[in-house]
CSV table of C-alpha atoms and ligand atoms in Angstrom, one decimal:
chain,number,residue,atom,x,y,z
A,82,MET,CA,103.5,125.8,125.0
A,83,ALA,CA,107.2,125.6,124.0
A,84,THR,CA,107.9,128.0,121.1
A,85,ASN,CA,109.2,125.4,118.8
A,86,VAL,CA,105.9,123.4,119.2
A,87,ASN,CA,103.2,124.2,116.7
A,88,ILE,CA,100.9,121.3,117.3
A,89,ASN,CA,100.2,120.5,121.0
A,90,ALA,CA,98.1,117.4,121.0
A,91,ALA,CA,95.9,115.5,123.5
A,92,ILE,CA,94.9,111.9,122.9
A,93,VAL,CA,91.4,110.7,123.7
A,94,GLY,CA,91.4,106.9,124.2
A,95,PHE,CA,94.9,106.2,125.5
A,96,GLY,CA,95.1,102.5,124.7
A,97,GLY,CA,97.4,100.7,122.2
A,98,MET,CA,97.0,103.1,119.3
A,99,GLY,CA,96.8,106.2,121.4
A,100,ASP,CA,100.1,105.3,123.1
A,101,LEU,CA,101.7,104.6,119.7
A,102,HIS,CA,100.9,108.2,118.7
A,103,ARG,CA,102.5,109.4,121.9
A,104,GLN,CA,105.6,107.3,121.3
A,105,MET,CA,106.0,108.4,117.7
A,106,ILE,CA,105.4,112.1,118.5
A,107,ASN,CA,107.2,112.4,121.8
A,108,GLU,CA,109.9,109.7,121.5
A,109,GLY,CA,110.5,109.9,117.7
A,110,VAL,CA,110.1,107.6,114.8
A,111,ARG,CA,112.6,105.4,112.9
A,112,ILE,CA,113.7,107.4,109.8
A,113,GLN,CA,116.4,105.6,107.8
A,114,LYS,CA,117.6,103.5,110.7
A,115,LYS,CA,117.7,106.5,113.1
A,116,ILE,CA,115.1,107.6,115.7
A,117,GLN,CA,114.2,111.2,114.9
A,118,ASN,CA,111.6,113.6,116.2
A,119,ILE,CA,108.7,115.0,114.3
A,120,PRO,CA,109.4,118.7,114.2
A,121,GLY,CA,106.8,120.9,115.8
A,122,TRP,CA,104.7,118.2,117.4
A,123,ARG,CA,104.1,117.4,121.1
A,124,VAL,CA,101.6,115.2,122.9
A,125,SER,CA,101.1,116.9,126.3
A,126,GLY,CA,97.9,115.3,127.6
A,127,SER,CA,95.3,112.5,127.3
A,128,PHE,CA,92.0,111.3,128.6
A,129,ASP,CA,90.8,107.7,129.0
A,130,ILE,CA,87.8,106.3,130.7
A,131,ARG,CA,89.9,103.6,132.4
A,132,GLN,CA,91.9,104.7,135.5
A,133,GLU,CA,94.8,102.4,134.7
A,134,ARG,CA,95.3,104.2,131.4
A,135,GLN,CA,95.1,107.5,133.2
A,136,ALA,CA,97.9,106.3,135.5
A,137,PHE,CA,99.9,105.0,132.5
A,138,ALA,CA,99.6,108.5,130.9
A,139,ARG,CA,100.9,110.2,134.0
A,140,ALA,CA,103.7,107.7,134.3
A,141,HIS,CA,104.7,108.8,130.8
A,142,GLY,CA,104.7,112.5,131.6
A,143,LEU,CA,101.3,113.4,130.2
A,144,HIS,CA,98.6,115.4,131.9
A,145,ALA,CA,95.7,113.0,132.4
A,146,TYR,CA,92.6,115.2,132.2
A,147,ALA,CA,89.9,114.3,134.6
A,148,SER,CA,87.3,114.4,131.9
A,149,PHE,CA,86.9,114.9,128.1
A,150,GLU,CA,85.2,118.2,128.9
A,151,GLU,CA,88.3,119.4,130.8
A,152,LEU,CA,90.5,118.4,127.9
A,153,LEU,CA,88.3,120.4,125.4
A,154,ALA,CA,88.4,123.4,127.7
A,155,ASP,CA,92.2,123.6,127.7
A,156,PRO,CA,93.1,126.5,125.3
A,157,GLU,CA,96.7,125.1,125.0
A,158,ILE,CA,95.5,122.0,123.2
A,159,ASN,CA,95.1,122.6,119.4
A,160,MET,CA,94.9,119.0,118.2
A,161,VAL,CA,92.8,116.1,119.5
A,162,ILE,CA,93.8,112.6,118.4
A,163,CYS,CA,90.9,110.3,118.8
A,164,ALA,CA,92.0,106.7,119.4
A,165,THR,CA,88.9,105.2,121.1
A,166,PRO,CA,87.0,102.1,119.9
A,167,ASN,CA,85.3,102.8,116.6
A,168,ASP,CA,81.8,103.5,117.8
A,169,ALA,CA,83.0,106.4,120.0
A,170,HIS,CA,84.7,108.3,117.2
A,171,LYS,CA,81.7,110.3,116.0
A,172,ASP,CA,80.9,112.0,119.3
A,173,ILE,CA,84.5,112.7,120.1
A,174,VAL,CA,85.3,114.2,116.7
A,175,LEU,CA,82.1,116.3,116.6
A,176,ARG,CA,82.6,117.7,120.1
A,177,SER,CA,86.3,118.4,119.5
A,178,LEU,CA,85.7,120.3,116.3
A,179,LYS,CA,82.9,122.3,117.9
A,180,ALA,CA,85.3,123.1,120.8
A,181,GLY,CA,87.7,124.6,118.2
A,182,LYS,CA,90.2,121.8,118.1
A,183,ASN,CA,91.8,120.3,115.0
A,184,VAL,CA,91.2,116.6,114.9
A,185,ILE,CA,93.0,113.4,113.8
A,186,CYS,CA,90.6,110.5,114.1
A,187,GLU,CA,91.8,106.9,113.9
A,188,LYS,CA,90.4,104.6,111.3
A,189,PRO,CA,87.7,103.6,110.6
A,190,VAL,CA,86.8,107.3,111.1
A,191,ALA,CA,83.0,106.4,111.0
A,192,LEU,CA,80.7,103.5,110.8
A,193,SER,CA,78.7,105.0,108.0
A,194,VAL,CA,79.1,107.4,105.1
A,195,ALA,CA,76.3,109.6,106.7
A,196,ASP,CA,78.2,109.9,110.0
A,197,PHE,CA,81.4,110.9,108.1
A,198,ASP,CA,79.5,113.5,106.1
A,199,GLU,CA,78.3,115.0,109.3
A,200,MET,CA,81.9,115.2,110.6
A,201,VAL,CA,83.1,116.9,107.4
A,202,ARG,CA,80.2,119.4,107.6
A,203,VAL,CA,81.2,120.4,111.2
A,204,SER,CA,84.8,120.6,110.2
A,205,GLU,CA,83.9,123.0,107.4
A,206,SER,CA,81.5,125.1,109.5
A,207,THR,CA,84.0,125.4,112.3
A,208,GLY,CA,87.0,125.9,110.0
A,209,ARG,CA,89.0,123.3,111.9
A,210,PHE,CA,91.3,120.8,110.3
A,211,PHE,CA,90.1,117.2,110.3
A,212,THR,CA,91.9,114.1,109.0
A,213,VAL,CA,92.0,110.3,109.5
A,214,GLY,CA,94.9,108.0,110.6
A,215,GLN,CA,95.3,106.1,107.3
A,216,ASN,CA,98.9,105.5,108.4
A,217,ARG,CA,99.4,102.5,106.1
A,218,ARG,CA,99.8,104.7,103.1
A,219,TRP,CA,103.4,105.1,104.5
A,220,ASP,CA,104.1,101.3,104.8
A,221,GLU,CA,107.1,100.4,102.7
A,222,ASP,CA,105.5,97.3,101.3
A,223,TYR,CA,102.6,99.5,100.0
A,224,VAL,CA,104.7,102.3,98.5
A,225,THR,CA,106.9,99.6,96.8
A,226,ALA,CA,103.8,98.0,95.3
A,227,LYS,CA,102.5,101.4,94.3
A,228,LYS,CA,105.8,102.1,92.5
A,229,ILE,CA,105.6,98.8,90.6
A,230,TYR,CA,102.0,99.8,89.5
A,231,GLU,CA,102.7,103.5,88.7
A,232,GLU,CA,106.0,102.9,86.8
A,233,ARG,CA,104.7,99.8,85.0
A,234,LEU,CA,107.7,97.8,86.1
A,235,ILE,CA,106.0,94.6,85.1
A,236,GLY,CA,104.0,96.3,82.3
A,237,LYS,CA,100.4,97.4,82.6
A,238,ILE,CA,99.0,95.9,85.7
A,239,LEU,CA,96.1,93.4,85.3
A,240,ARG,CA,95.6,92.1,88.8
A,241,ILE,CA,96.7,93.1,92.3
A,242,GLU,CA,96.2,90.8,95.3
A,243,SER,CA,96.7,92.5,98.7
A,244,ARG,CA,96.5,90.1,101.6
A,245,VAL,CA,97.1,90.2,105.4
A,246,HIS,CA,96.9,86.8,107.0
A,247,GLY,CA,97.1,86.0,110.7
A,248,SER,CA,96.1,83.0,112.7
A,249,ARG,CA,95.0,84.3,116.1
A,250,GLY,CA,91.3,85.1,115.4
A,251,ILE,CA,90.2,88.5,116.8
A,252,PRO,CA,91.7,89.8,120.1
A,253,GLN,CA,89.6,89.5,123.2
A,254,ASP,CA,88.5,93.1,123.2
A,255,TRP,CA,85.9,95.5,121.7
A,256,ARG,CA,86.9,94.2,118.2
A,257,LYS,CA,84.7,91.2,118.8
A,258,ALA,CA,81.6,93.4,119.5
A,259,PRO,CA,79.4,94.7,116.7
A,260,GLU,CA,78.1,97.5,118.9
A,261,HIS,CA,81.7,98.9,119.1
A,262,GLY,CA,82.3,98.7,115.4
A,263,GLY,CA,84.2,95.4,115.7
A,264,GLY,CA,85.1,92.9,112.9
A,265,MET,CA,87.9,92.8,110.4
A,266,VAL,CA,86.2,94.9,107.7
A,267,TYR,CA,86.5,97.9,110.0
A,268,ASP,CA,89.8,96.8,111.6
A,269,TRP,CA,92.0,95.8,108.6
A,270,GLY,CA,89.7,96.0,105.6
A,271,ILE,CA,89.6,99.7,105.8
A,272,HIS,CA,93.4,99.9,105.6
A,273,VAL,CA,93.7,97.8,102.5
A,274,ILE,CA,90.7,99.3,100.8
A,275,ASP,CA,92.2,102.8,101.5
A,276,GLN,CA,95.5,101.7,99.9
A,277,ALA,CA,93.6,100.5,96.7
A,278,ILE,CA,91.8,103.9,96.4
A,279,ASP,CA,95.1,105.8,97.0
A,280,MET,CA,96.9,103.6,94.4
A,281,ILE,CA,94.4,103.3,91.6
A,282,HIS,CA,93.1,106.7,90.3
A,283,GLU,CA,90.2,105.1,88.4
A,284,LYS,CA,86.5,104.6,89.0
A,285,ILE,CA,85.5,101.4,90.8
A,286,LYS,CA,82.9,99.7,88.6
A,287,TYR,CA,82.0,96.7,90.8
A,288,VAL,CA,82.5,95.4,94.3
A,289,TYR,CA,82.1,91.7,95.2
A,290,ALA,CA,82.7,90.5,98.7
A,291,SER,CA,82.3,87.6,101.1
A,292,LEU,CA,83.0,87.6,104.8
A,293,ASP,CA,84.4,84.8,107.1
A,294,HIS,CA,82.9,83.7,110.4
A,295,TYR,CA,85.4,81.0,111.3
A,296,THR,CA,85.9,82.1,114.9
A,297,GLU,CA,83.2,84.7,115.4
A,298,THR,CA,79.5,84.7,114.8
A,299,CYS,CA,78.7,88.3,115.7
A,300,VAL,CA,81.3,90.1,113.6
A,301,ASP,CA,83.3,89.1,110.5
A,302,ASP,CA,86.7,87.6,111.2
A,303,GLY,CA,87.9,87.9,107.6
A,304,LEU,CA,87.0,89.3,104.2
A,305,HIS,CA,87.6,88.7,100.5
A,306,VAL,CA,86.8,91.7,98.3
A,307,GLU,CA,87.2,92.0,94.5
A,308,LEU,CA,87.2,95.6,93.3
A,309,THR,CA,86.9,95.9,89.5
A,310,PHE,CA,88.2,99.2,88.2
A,311,GLU,CA,87.1,101.0,85.0
A,312,SER,CA,90.1,99.8,83.0
A,313,GLY,CA,89.3,96.2,83.9
A,314,LEU,CA,92.1,96.0,86.5
A,315,VAL,CA,91.0,93.7,89.3
A,316,TYR,CA,92.3,94.5,92.8
A,317,PHE,CA,91.6,91.7,95.3
A,318,VAL,CA,91.9,92.3,99.0
A,319,GLU,CA,91.8,89.6,101.6
A,320,ILE,CA,92.1,89.7,105.4
A,321,GLY,CA,92.2,86.4,107.3
A,322,THR,CA,92.6,85.6,110.9
A,323,SER,CA,92.6,81.8,110.7
A,324,HIS,CA,95.5,81.4,108.2
A,325,PHE,CA,98.3,79.4,109.8
A,326,ILE,CA,100.4,79.6,106.7
A,327,PRO,CA,100.1,83.2,105.4
A,328,LEU,CA,100.0,83.9,101.7
A,329,PRO,CA,102.3,86.7,100.4
A,330,ARG,CA,101.4,90.3,101.4
A,331,TRP,CA,101.2,91.3,97.7
A,332,TYR,CA,101.0,89.5,94.4
A,333,MET,CA,100.8,91.5,91.2
A,334,THR,CA,100.6,90.5,87.6
A,335,GLY,CA,101.0,92.6,84.5
A,336,ARG,CA,101.4,92.3,80.8
A,337,ASP,CA,105.1,91.8,81.0
A,338,GLY,CA,105.7,90.0,84.3
A,339,SER,CA,104.7,89.4,87.9
A,340,ALA,CA,105.8,90.6,91.3
A,341,VAL,CA,105.6,89.2,94.8
A,342,ILE,CA,106.1,91.1,98.0
A,343,GLU,CA,106.2,88.4,100.7
A,344,ASP,CA,105.9,90.5,103.9
A,345,TRP,CA,106.5,93.8,105.6
A,346,SER,CA,110.2,93.4,105.5
A,347,LEU,CA,110.0,93.5,101.7
A,348,LYS,CA,111.2,90.0,100.8
A,349,GLY,CA,110.2,89.3,97.3
A,350,LYS,CA,111.1,89.7,93.6
A,351,MET,CA,109.8,90.7,90.2
A,352,CYS,CA,110.0,88.5,87.1
A,353,ARG,CA,109.8,90.1,83.6
A,354,VAL,CA,109.4,88.4,80.3
A,355,THR,CA,112.3,89.2,77.9
A,356,ASP,CA,111.3,87.0,74.9
A,357,ARG,CA,107.8,86.3,74.0
A,358,SER,CA,108.6,84.8,70.6
A,359,PHE,CA,110.0,81.7,72.1
A,360,ASP,CA,107.1,79.3,71.9
A,361,GLN,CA,108.4,75.8,71.7
A,362,SER,CA,107.2,74.5,75.0
A,363,GLN,CA,107.0,70.7,75.3
A,364,PRO,CA,104.3,69.0,77.4
A,365,VAL,CA,105.5,68.2,80.9
A,366,GLN,CA,104.2,65.7,83.4
A,367,ALA,CA,101.8,67.4,85.8
A,368,GLY,CA,100.3,65.2,88.5
A,369,SER,CA,98.6,62.3,86.7
A,370,GLY,CA,98.5,64.1,83.4
A,371,ILE,CA,100.6,66.3,81.1
A,372,THR,CA,100.4,70.0,80.3
A,373,LYS,CA,101.9,72.3,77.6
A,374,THR,CA,100.0,75.4,78.8
A,375,MET,CA,101.5,75.3,82.3
A,376,ALA,CA,104.9,74.1,81.3
A,377,PRO,CA,107.6,76.2,83.0
A,378,ARG,CA,109.2,78.9,80.7
A,379,VAL,CA,112.5,78.3,79.1
A,380,SER,CA,114.9,80.1,81.5
A,381,ASN,CA,116.4,82.7,79.1
A,382,THR,CA,113.0,84.1,78.2
A,383,THR,CA,112.5,85.9,81.6
A,384,VAL,CA,114.7,87.9,84.0
A,385,GLU,CA,114.4,88.0,87.7
A,386,LEU,CA,114.7,91.4,89.3
A,387,PRO,CA,114.9,92.7,92.8
A,388,LEU,CA,112.0,94.7,94.2
A,389,PRO,CA,112.3,98.4,93.7
A,390,LYS,CA,112.3,99.0,97.5
A,391,VAL,CA,111.0,102.5,98.4
A,392,GLU,CA,111.9,103.9,101.8
A,393,SER,CA,109.0,105.4,103.7
A,394,ASP,CA,108.2,106.2,107.3
A,395,ILE,CA,105.3,107.5,109.3
A,396,SER,CA,106.8,111.0,109.8
A,397,GLY,CA,105.3,111.7,106.4
A,398,PHE,CA,101.8,111.5,108.0
A,399,TYR,CA,102.5,114.1,110.7
A,400,ASN,CA,104.7,116.3,108.5
A,401,ASN,CA,102.0,116.6,105.9
A,402,ILE,CA,99.5,117.8,108.5
A,403,THR,CA,102.0,120.5,109.6
A,404,ASP,CA,102.6,121.5,106.0
A,405,THR,CA,98.9,121.5,105.3
A,406,LEU,CA,98.1,123.6,108.3
A,407,TYR,CA,101.0,126.1,108.2
A,408,HIS,CA,102.3,126.1,104.7
A,409,GLY,CA,99.2,125.6,102.5
A,410,ASP,CA,100.4,122.2,101.2
A,411,ILE,CA,98.0,119.7,99.7
A,412,ARG,CA,96.6,117.0,102.1
A,413,ARG,CA,98.1,113.6,101.5
A,414,ILE,CA,94.9,112.1,102.7
A,415,GLN,CA,91.9,113.7,100.9
A,416,LEU,CA,88.6,113.5,102.7
A,417,SER,CA,87.0,112.5,99.4
A,418,GLU,CA,89.2,109.4,99.4
A,419,VAL,CA,88.3,108.6,103.0
A,420,ARG,CA,84.6,108.9,102.0
A,421,LYS,CA,85.1,106.6,99.0
A,422,ALA,CA,86.7,103.9,101.2
A,423,LEU,CA,83.6,104.1,103.5
A,424,GLU,CA,81.3,103.8,100.5
A,425,VAL,CA,83.3,100.7,99.5
A,426,VAL,CA,82.9,99.3,103.0
A,427,GLU,CA,79.1,99.8,102.8
A,428,ALA,CA,79.2,98.0,99.4
A,429,VAL,CA,81.2,95.2,100.9
A,430,PHE,CA,78.6,94.5,103.6
A,431,GLU,CA,75.8,94.7,101.0
A,432,SER,CA,77.5,92.4,98.6
A,433,ALA,CA,78.3,89.8,101.3
A,434,LYS,CA,74.8,89.9,102.6
A,435,LYS,CA,73.1,89.6,99.2
A,436,ARG,CA,75.8,87.4,97.7
A,437,LYS,CA,75.7,89.8,94.7
A,438,VAL,CA,78.0,92.0,92.7
A,439,ILE,CA,77.4,95.6,93.5
A,440,ALA,CA,77.6,98.2,90.7
A,441,PHE,CA,79.6,101.0,92.3
A,442,GLU,CA,80.5,104.3,90.6
B,760,NAD,N1,96.0,103.1,112.3
B,760,NAD,C1,96.4,102.0,112.8
B,760,NAD,O1,97.3,101.3,112.4
B,760,NAD,C2,95.6,101.4,114.0
B,760,NAD,C3,96.1,100.4,114.8
B,760,NAD,C4,95.4,99.9,115.9
B,760,NAD,C5,94.2,100.6,116.2
B,760,NAD,N2,93.7,101.6,115.4
B,760,NAD,C6,92.5,102.3,115.8
B,760,NAD,O2,92.7,103.0,117.0
B,760,NAD,C7,91.5,103.0,117.8
B,760,NAD,C8,91.8,102.4,119.1
B,760,NAD,O3,92.3,101.1,119.0
B,760,NAD,P1,93.2,100.4,120.1
B,760,NAD,O4,93.8,99.2,119.5
B,760,NAD,O5,94.1,101.4,120.6
B,760,NAD,O6,92.2,100.0,121.2
B,760,NAD,P2,92.4,99.9,122.7
B,760,NAD,O7,91.3,99.1,123.3
B,760,NAD,O8,93.8,99.4,123.0
B,760,NAD,O9,92.3,101.4,123.3
B,760,NAD,C9,91.1,102.1,123.3
B,760,NAD,C10,91.1,103.0,124.5
B,760,NAD,O10,90.0,103.9,124.5
B,760,NAD,C11,89.5,104.0,125.8
B,760,NAD,N3,88.1,104.5,125.6
B,760,NAD,C12,87.0,103.8,125.3
B,760,NAD,N4,85.9,104.7,125.2
B,760,NAD,C13,86.4,105.9,125.5
B,760,NAD,C14,85.8,107.2,125.6
B,760,NAD,N5,84.5,107.4,125.3
B,760,NAD,N6,86.6,108.2,126.0
B,760,NAD,C15,87.9,108.0,126.3
B,760,NAD,N7,88.5,106.8,126.2
B,760,NAD,C16,87.8,105.8,125.8
B,760,NAD,C17,89.6,102.6,126.4
B,760,NAD,O11,89.6,102.6,127.8
B,760,NAD,C18,91.0,102.2,125.8
B,760,NAD,O12,92.0,102.5,126.7
B,760,NAD,C19,90.5,102.2,116.9
B,760,NAD,O13,89.7,103.0,116.2
B,760,NAD,C20,91.3,101.3,116.0
B,760,NAD,O14,90.7,101.0,114.8
B,760,NAD,C21,94.4,102.0,114.4
């Protein structure tokens, strides 16, 4: 192992996400418009059950282990990155920890809270580091929305809507298969639920959910989830795969204004009220009727503001692991938060099945 490398990783499941880890670690990530390396990290090997992915790994300079066992037996490897389909995570995580490796597992880390608890127990008993690839905590749209919430830039937040809309249905792969942990709750739902838990440090009182089956019958192809927090804040998350005109990525409304973040490139704006005393609205024509309630505001009673764009990049994910392992820093992704997200996922399935509000914490 080169002396400047602390973390020598091998990837299990060298498909799309496995290769993205390789690219980010070995080729660098975009940090403030420049590609930069993540200090102290290297991916040197991988294992995939498909021969073409083994060949792809070799073509990119990795050692393609002949088996998972051979990978685990290599004393040079001190980090396993698990990026297989969801149903294979548990076995790979448990065996890697027991073989003395630190582990990053892709999301959703497990298909049940009970399976996750087993992983945590083994991580504790082996003393090995274990975390989950909740990479979307470093998305710029998310950290910008979080800033608006935390700094009350539109006043105390009353409602957050976090949406991801696509129109291609579910890809032709294991994501369509329930036995592999397919469906959009596990694919995208877990990301946006994790963001809600990371942003709002309050108890969740209620979970209410419905699932779509527009293009798939065996797995959900969309979800609509309302999380009601202790303060009354409602956080709505929606994933859709049959939405040919996507709604904005974020819509937030607070006591003093509203904010919209249109997309991942951070188009959007905030609007803050500057004068509430001005209440001389006149009825306006609306469709075939009139309305005073919904009349537009007089222009000098609000101000339009740019989004408070926050720069962020995925190097924070890897650097925090280094800092946790070697400098005693606090984990950015707490296992208790990962567990809570899986509990919410279980409540989502229960709520959708029973068509009922689930009392949560
Ligand atoms: N964090 C993110 O943003 C993000 C994005 C995409 C995917 N993911 C997650 O990454 C994981 C992989 O998704 P993907 O899109 O890369 O899928 P993929 O189908 O592109 O790749 C999965 C690979 O795993 C291999 N594989 C299957 N079973 C295996 C086993 N037992 N041992 C070794 N290899 C095995 C397959 O041959 C395939 O090459 C999933 O858990 C997914 O949820 C995360």
